[in-house]
Short mmCIF file of C-alpha atoms and ligand atoms in Angstrom, two decimals:
data_model
loop_
_atom_site.label_atom_id
_atom_site.label_comp_id
_atom_site.label_asym_id
_atom_site.label_seq_id
_atom_site.Cartn_x
_atom_site.Cartn_y
_atom_site.Cartn_z
CA UNK A 24 99.46 78.42 114.35
CA UNK A 25 97.65 81.62 113.97
CA UNK A 26 97.47 82.19 117.71
CA UNK A 27 101.56 81.79 117.70
CA UNK A 28 102.89 85.21 119.56
CA UNK A 29 104.32 86.93 116.50
CA UNK A 30 107.91 87.07 116.31
CA UNK A 31 108.07 90.84 116.00
CA UNK A 32 107.99 90.75 119.76
CA UNK A 33 109.09 88.21 121.72
CA UNK A 34 112.38 88.90 118.98
CA UNK A 35 112.38 91.49 117.05
CA UNK A 36 110.78 94.20 119.47
CA UNK A 37 112.50 92.22 122.75
CA UNK A 38 115.18 94.98 123.17
CA UNK A 39 118.05 94.10 125.77
CA UNK A 40 118.13 96.82 128.72
CA UNK A 41 122.27 96.82 128.74
CA UNK A 42 121.97 100.21 131.45
CA UNK A 43 119.27 102.65 131.71
CA UNK A 44 118.41 104.12 128.20
CA UNK A 45 120.41 101.68 126.15
CA UNK A 46 119.31 98.47 124.50
CA UNK A 47 120.39 95.85 122.23
CA UNK A 48 118.41 95.06 119.85
CA UNK A 49 118.79 91.67 117.43
CA UNK A 50 117.87 91.38 113.88
CA UNK A 51 115.15 88.82 112.37
CA UNK A 52 115.14 89.04 108.83
CA UNK A 53 117.52 90.92 106.29
CA UNK A 54 116.92 91.78 103.38
CA UNK A 55 118.55 90.55 100.15
CA UNK A 56 121.49 93.08 100.39
CA UNK A 57 123.67 93.99 103.05
CA UNK A 58 122.25 96.31 104.79
CA UNK A 59 120.07 96.55 107.48
CA UNK A 60 116.03 96.60 106.74
CA UNK A 61 115.57 100.41 107.19
CA UNK A 62 111.80 99.05 109.03
CA UNK A 63 114.10 97.15 111.70
CA UNK A 64 115.76 100.32 112.70
CA UNK A 65 113.05 102.39 113.16
CA UNK A 66 110.48 99.82 115.31
CA UNK A 67 113.24 99.68 117.46
CA UNK A 68 114.13 103.25 117.94
CA UNK A 69 110.83 103.38 118.79
CA UNK A 70 110.23 100.65 121.08
CA UNK A 71 114.17 102.11 122.83
CA UNK A 72 112.66 105.27 123.44
CA UNK A 73 108.99 104.56 124.47
CA UNK A 74 110.55 102.45 127.05
CA UNK A 75 111.84 105.91 128.89
CA UNK A 76 108.14 107.28 128.51
CA UNK A 77 105.29 107.18 131.20
CA UNK A 78 102.25 104.78 130.76
CA UNK A 79 100.31 107.38 129.33
CA UNK A 80 101.94 108.82 126.97
CA UNK A 81 101.75 107.42 123.41
CA UNK A 82 103.96 107.96 119.78
CA UNK A 83 102.24 110.37 118.00
CA UNK A 84 105.12 111.08 115.88
CA UNK A 85 108.44 109.89 114.90
CA UNK A 86 110.73 111.50 112.46
CA UNK A 87 114.67 109.71 111.28
CA UNK A 88 117.32 109.68 108.84
CA UNK A 89 119.01 107.21 107.56
CA UNK A 90 122.56 108.02 107.67
CA UNK A 91 124.48 104.77 107.03
CA UNK A 92 123.93 101.11 106.11
CA UNK A 93 123.09 99.14 108.92
CA UNK A 94 125.58 96.10 109.32
CA UNK A 95 123.36 92.88 109.84
CA UNK A 96 126.61 90.59 110.99
CA UNK A 97 127.26 92.77 114.36
CA UNK A 98 123.75 93.26 116.61
CA UNK A 99 123.20 97.28 116.38
CA UNK A 100 122.91 99.97 120.04
CA UNK A 101 120.06 102.03 120.80
CA UNK A 102 120.68 105.29 123.24
CA UNK A 103 118.25 107.50 124.29
CA UNK A 104 118.36 111.21 124.97
CA UNK A 105 115.35 112.04 127.64
CA UNK A 106 114.64 115.14 125.13
CA UNK A 107 111.69 116.91 127.18
CA UNK A 108 108.97 115.83 129.08
CA UNK A 109 106.48 118.34 129.33
CA UNK A 110 103.02 118.87 130.61
CA UNK A 111 101.08 117.18 127.37
CA UNK A 112 104.26 116.40 125.30
CA UNK A 113 107.18 114.17 125.43
CA UNK A 114 110.26 114.37 123.27
CA UNK A 115 113.20 111.65 123.07
CA UNK A 116 115.67 111.43 120.48
CA UNK A 117 117.51 107.58 119.67
CA UNK A 118 120.08 107.18 118.05
CA UNK A 119 121.41 103.48 116.45
CA UNK A 120 124.61 103.06 116.69
CA UNK A 121 127.64 99.89 115.29
CA UNK A 122 130.76 100.33 115.41
CA UNK A 123 130.50 103.40 117.65
CA UNK A 124 129.26 105.41 114.73
CA UNK A 125 125.13 106.21 114.18
CA UNK A 126 123.73 104.57 111.57
CA UNK A 127 120.32 105.93 112.16
CA UNK A 128 118.86 109.58 113.72
CA UNK A 129 115.53 109.37 115.47
CA UNK A 130 113.70 111.61 117.59
CA UNK A 131 110.02 110.75 118.97
CA UNK A 132 106.99 112.69 120.24
CA UNK A 133 104.33 111.25 122.89
CA UNK A 134 101.13 113.03 123.80
CA UNK A 135 98.67 112.47 126.60
CA UNK A 136 95.35 111.18 125.49
CA UNK A 137 93.38 114.99 124.73
CA UNK A 138 89.78 115.00 122.90
CA UNK A 139 88.82 116.99 120.63
CA UNK A 140 86.18 118.38 118.87
CA UNK A 141 87.95 119.00 115.42
CA UNK A 142 87.97 115.24 114.70
CA UNK A 143 88.31 115.19 110.39
CA UNK A 144 90.11 111.85 107.80
CA UNK A 145 89.77 111.39 104.59
CA UNK A 146 88.07 108.46 103.44
CA UNK A 147 89.20 104.75 102.97
CA UNK A 148 90.00 103.87 99.38
CA UNK A 149 86.76 101.24 98.43
CA UNK A 150 88.68 98.27 97.39
CA UNK A 151 88.29 94.29 97.89
CA UNK A 152 88.49 92.91 101.67
CA UNK A 153 91.43 90.47 102.38
CA UNK A 154 89.91 87.27 102.60
CA UNK A 155 88.93 87.81 98.72
CA UNK A 156 92.52 88.44 97.71
CA UNK A 157 96.18 86.11 97.30
CA UNK A 158 99.12 87.12 99.88
CA UNK A 159 102.71 87.06 97.75
CA UNK A 160 103.59 84.14 98.95
CA UNK A 161 100.81 82.55 96.88
CA UNK A 162 100.81 84.91 93.80
CA UNK A 163 104.44 83.90 93.59
CA UNK A 164 103.52 79.97 93.07
CA UNK A 165 100.34 81.00 90.81
CA UNK A 166 103.75 82.80 88.70
CA UNK A 167 105.92 79.54 89.07
CA UNK A 168 103.09 77.35 87.99
CA UNK A 169 103.32 78.91 84.97
CA UNK A 170 104.94 76.71 81.63
CA UNK A 171 107.09 79.27 80.35
CA UNK A 172 108.62 81.25 83.12
CA UNK A 173 112.68 81.90 82.13
CA UNK A 174 115.18 80.09 84.73
CA UNK A 175 116.91 83.46 86.66
CA UNK A 176 113.02 84.93 86.84
CA UNK A 177 111.96 81.54 88.21
CA UNK A 178 115.21 81.69 90.57
CA UNK A 179 114.53 84.83 91.77
CA UNK A 180 110.98 84.46 92.91
CA UNK A 181 112.41 81.15 94.56
CA UNK A 182 114.48 83.69 96.68
CA UNK A 183 111.06 86.11 97.20
CA UNK A 184 109.51 82.60 98.88
CA UNK A 185 112.86 81.99 100.79
CA UNK A 186 112.83 84.78 103.14
CA UNK A 187 111.07 85.27 106.38
CA UNK A 188 108.81 88.17 105.94
CA UNK A 189 107.60 88.26 109.38
CA UNK A 190 104.36 90.42 108.02
CA UNK A 191 101.79 88.84 105.73
CA UNK A 192 101.16 91.18 102.51
CA UNK A 193 98.26 91.32 100.63
CA UNK A 194 98.67 93.47 96.78
CA UNK A 195 95.02 95.12 95.62
CA UNK A 196 96.85 95.08 92.79
CA UNK A 197 98.68 92.08 91.95
CA UNK A 198 101.85 92.81 90.78
CA UNK A 199 102.92 91.75 86.85
CA UNK A 200 106.07 90.22 88.20
CA UNK A 201 108.85 91.22 85.43
CA UNK A 202 106.18 93.62 83.81
CA UNK A 203 107.58 95.09 81.38
CA UNK A 204 104.79 98.60 81.42
CA UNK A 205 104.28 101.59 83.32
CA UNK A 206 102.45 102.37 86.22
CA UNK A 207 101.10 105.33 88.30
CA UNK A 208 103.39 105.31 91.13
CA UNK A 209 100.22 104.45 93.66
CA UNK A 210 100.01 100.61 95.16
CA UNK A 211 97.25 99.25 98.16
CA UNK A 212 98.56 96.09 100.08
CA UNK A 213 96.86 94.92 102.65
CA UNK A 214 99.48 94.24 105.51
CA UNK A 215 99.67 92.74 109.29
CA UNK A 216 101.98 90.96 111.05
CA UNK A 217 102.42 86.90 111.34
CA UNK A 218 101.51 85.78 114.38
CA UNK A 219 99.49 86.78 117.46
CA UNK A 220 100.13 90.14 118.94
CA UNK A 221 96.70 91.14 121.02
CA UNK A 222 94.74 94.01 121.92
CA UNK A 223 95.48 96.35 124.74
CA UNK A 224 99.44 97.40 124.11
CA UNK A 225 99.14 100.57 121.60
CA UNK A 226 102.61 101.49 121.96
CA UNK A 227 103.80 97.67 120.92
CA UNK A 228 101.17 98.33 117.82
CA UNK A 229 103.00 101.40 116.86
CA UNK A 230 106.48 99.96 117.03
CA UNK A 231 105.05 97.69 114.40
CA UNK A 232 103.85 99.92 112.49
CA UNK A 233 106.26 101.46 112.58
CA UNK A 234 108.64 98.02 111.98
CA UNK A 235 105.36 97.55 108.79
CA UNK A 236 106.03 101.14 106.88
CA UNK A 237 108.41 100.06 105.23
CA UNK A 238 107.97 97.11 103.73
CA UNK A 239 107.68 98.09 99.75
CA UNK A 240 107.15 101.15 100.57
CA UNK A 241 109.52 102.83 98.53
CA UNK A 242 109.00 100.68 95.56
CA UNK A 243 105.98 102.83 94.65
CA UNK A 244 108.35 105.28 93.10
CA UNK A 245 109.44 102.85 90.24
CA UNK A 246 106.39 101.78 89.54
CA UNK A 247 106.34 104.16 86.01
CA UNK A 248 110.13 102.69 85.19
CA UNK A 249 110.03 99.53 84.22
CA UNK A 250 112.40 99.53 81.74
CA UNK A 251 114.64 100.85 85.06
CA UNK A 252 116.06 98.75 87.66
CA UNK A 253 117.25 100.02 91.13
CA UNK A 254 121.58 100.01 90.93
CA UNK A 255 120.63 101.03 94.60
CA UNK A 256 118.52 101.97 96.24
CA UNK A 257 117.51 102.96 100.15
CA UNK A 258 115.41 104.93 102.47
CA UNK A 259 116.84 107.82 103.28
CA UNK A 260 114.80 109.14 106.00
CA UNK A 261 111.15 108.69 107.27
CA UNK A 262 108.37 109.76 109.08
CA UNK A 263 105.38 108.67 110.93
CA UNK A 264 102.58 110.73 112.45
CA UNK A 265 100.04 107.43 114.55
CA UNK A 266 96.58 108.49 114.66
CA UNK A 267 94.33 106.63 116.52
CA UNK A 268 94.37 103.27 118.29
CA UNK A 269 94.85 100.07 115.92
CA UNK A 270 95.82 96.28 116.29
CA UNK A 271 98.77 95.52 113.70
CA UNK A 272 98.54 91.24 114.11
CA UNK A 273 94.91 92.66 111.99
CA UNK A 274 94.39 92.78 108.52
CA UNK A 275 95.16 97.02 107.40
CA UNK A 276 95.37 98.71 104.26
CA UNK A 277 98.17 100.67 103.50
CA UNK A 278 98.14 103.09 100.93
CA UNK A 279 101.66 104.29 99.64
CA UNK A 280 101.93 106.95 97.14
CA UNK A 281 104.43 108.99 94.85
CA UNK A 282 104.01 112.74 94.27
CA UNK A 283 107.22 113.64 93.00
CA UNK A 284 111.33 111.96 92.22
CA UNK A 285 113.99 113.33 90.41
CA UNK A 286 117.86 114.46 91.10
CA UNK A 287 117.92 110.06 91.62
CA UNK A 288 115.64 111.18 94.71
CA UNK A 289 111.67 109.52 95.17
CA UNK A 290 109.71 111.20 97.50
CA UNK A 291 106.57 108.48 99.14
CA UNK A 292 103.79 109.06 101.05
CA UNK A 293 102.03 106.66 102.52
CA UNK A 294 98.69 105.88 104.72
CA UNK A 295 97.83 102.65 106.87
CA UNK A 296 93.85 101.90 107.50
CA UNK A 297 92.44 100.68 109.37
CA UNK A 298 89.70 97.60 108.61
CA UNK A 299 86.99 99.96 109.64
CA UNK A 300 87.35 102.99 107.94
CA UNK A 301 89.80 104.96 110.46
CA UNK A 302 92.79 105.93 109.39
CA UNK A 303 95.42 105.09 111.80
CA UNK A 304 98.61 106.33 110.75
CA UNK A 305 100.36 108.25 107.73
CA UNK A 306 104.10 108.58 106.56
CA UNK A 307 106.43 109.41 104.07
CA UNK A 308 110.04 108.51 103.68
CA UNK A 309 112.44 109.68 100.96
CA UNK A 310 114.74 107.26 99.44
CA UNK A 311 117.82 107.33 96.97
CA UNK A 312 117.01 106.04 93.93
CA UNK A 313 120.18 105.58 91.19
CA UNK A 314 119.23 103.53 88.46
CA UNK A 315 120.12 101.60 85.03
CA UNK A 316 118.08 100.13 81.92
CA UNK A 317 117.26 96.79 82.54
CA UNK A 318 118.15 96.18 78.31
CA UNK A 319 121.09 98.06 77.44
CA UNK A 320 120.42 100.43 74.12
CA UNK A 321 121.69 98.76 70.93
CA UNK A 322 125.05 99.71 70.14
CA UNK A 323 124.73 98.95 66.33
C1 1VU B 417 113.78 99.43 102.54
C2 1VU B 417 113.98 100.00 102.53
C3 1VU B 417 115.18 100.18 103.40
O1 1VU B 417 115.07 99.70 104.19
S1 1VU B 417 117.10 100.75 103.01
C4 1VU B 417 117.58 100.34 104.23
C5 1VU B 417 117.71 102.10 105.13
N1 1VU B 417 119.02 102.76 104.78
C6 1VU B 417 119.15 102.70 104.41
O2 1VU B 417 120.53 101.61 104.78
C7 1VU B 417 120.15 103.48 104.17
C8 1VU B 417 121.64 104.67 105.57
N2 1VU B 417 122.10 105.17 104.73
C9 1VU B 417 123.06 105.64 103.55
O3 1VU B 417 123.65 104.37 103.53
C10 1VU B 417 124.20 107.39 102.98
O4 1VU B 417 123.53 107.46 104.44
C11 1VU B 417 123.45 107.02 101.88
C12 1VU B 417 122.28 107.04 101.06
C13 1VU B 417 124.49 105.27 100.55
C14 1VU B 417 124.59 108.02 101.14
O5 1VU B 417 124.80 108.09 100.16
P1 1VU B 417 126.20 108.94 99.46
O6 1VU B 417 126.21 110.01 100.99
O7 1VU B 417 126.31 109.10 98.55
O8 1VU B 417 127.22 107.79 100.26
P2 1VU B 417 128.43 108.03 100.17
O9 1VU B 417 129.35 108.73 99.38
O10 1VU B 417 129.64 106.66 101.27
O11 1VU B 417 128.77 106.76 98.59
C15 1VU B 417 128.10 104.74 98.86
C16 1VU B 417 127.86 104.27 98.00
O12 1VU B 417 127.36 104.99 96.57
C17 1VU B 417 127.97 106.04 95.73
N3 1VU B 417 128.32 106.92 95.17
C18 1VU B 417 128.01 107.85 95.86
N4 1VU B 417 127.63 109.09 95.13
C19 1VU B 417 126.98 108.31 94.11
C20 1VU B 417 126.61 109.29 93.08
N5 1VU B 417 126.59 110.23 92.03
N6 1VU B 417 126.85 108.22 91.67
C21 1VU B 417 126.84 106.63 91.13
N7 1VU B 417 126.79 106.59 92.78
C22 1VU B 417 127.25 106.95 94.23
C23 1VU B 417 129.75 105.67 96.67
O13 1VU B 417 131.18 105.14 95.03
C24 1VU B 417 129.92 104.44 97.45
O14 1VU B 417 129.22 103.05 96.73
P3 1VU B 417 130.48 101.54 97.22
O15 1VU B 417 129.72 101.01 98.59
O16 1VU B 417 132.07 102.52 97.05
O17 1VU B 417 130.35 100.66 96.06
#
């Protein structure tokens, strides 16, 4: 079963070409709520951009704004503009369109492989190996097996189990579902695409990493506030930098932290580590976070 090709490759990131530099994407997993998953739109935009660059060029960064909510009822069109082709760097601008209007604007830059004596990186945090940790689904089953669990909590968790998220996630510090204590705005997950992708197509692995990197990212900014729940949260922008080769169908450590929240917004930053400690990619995102108290204050 593990050798089944990842749905991210066969479906989500497999765009239909409509014309030169014009593509159509389909949806796979749509989160609860009425908007498309941002990671899907960024991943598909990067696929569209990468189709117009030479094979010797690799994505090194992307910068996106989510300007409208994506509508799950209709497909997304991706229109690529060939902004510049240089000797080393090539830039593409992609507009994701629904109902004739942009939902995402994305700039992606590609670079030829160039060796350099300048080379450093932070050190990967020391964490338990993925084989010693439980998946989110296993953690939910464990939680559901407790005798005193409230009916509404049960329903919420069962809905989570019914999700067909095409990525596997193993939290390093298992979440306390419905926790009421504040935590530092930091979290660590092992993540990988479900199914097989295989070695060799670095362009594709960058697109999968773009998809994966939006998953649960913004939630990091809510960890210090267990007494508030998001009544509206959405990513406003997303940026990524790709540093080295990696495989997204192998476990990677996603280190997320939120250095700031204020003014109904939160900033999150992340690092995707290869299992052998090589820094694969860095990410940043700002999101809108409109919250309300979990329990209404007493009127007495
Ligand atoms: C996992 C994370 C993800 O993947 S999220 C998915 C990717 N990101 C997105 O889909 C975001 C796409 N972008 C957007 O939807 C827009 O740019 C957003 C962020 C909504 C822009 O916000 P804004 O300029 O407020 O838009 P808008 O005027 O259309 O209002 C949208 C709804 O929000 C409300 N709103 C507005 N301001 C306030 C406020 N200060 N306090 C409370 N509510 C506010 C508006 O009334 C409107 O509500 P409604 O939709 O009419 O019910």
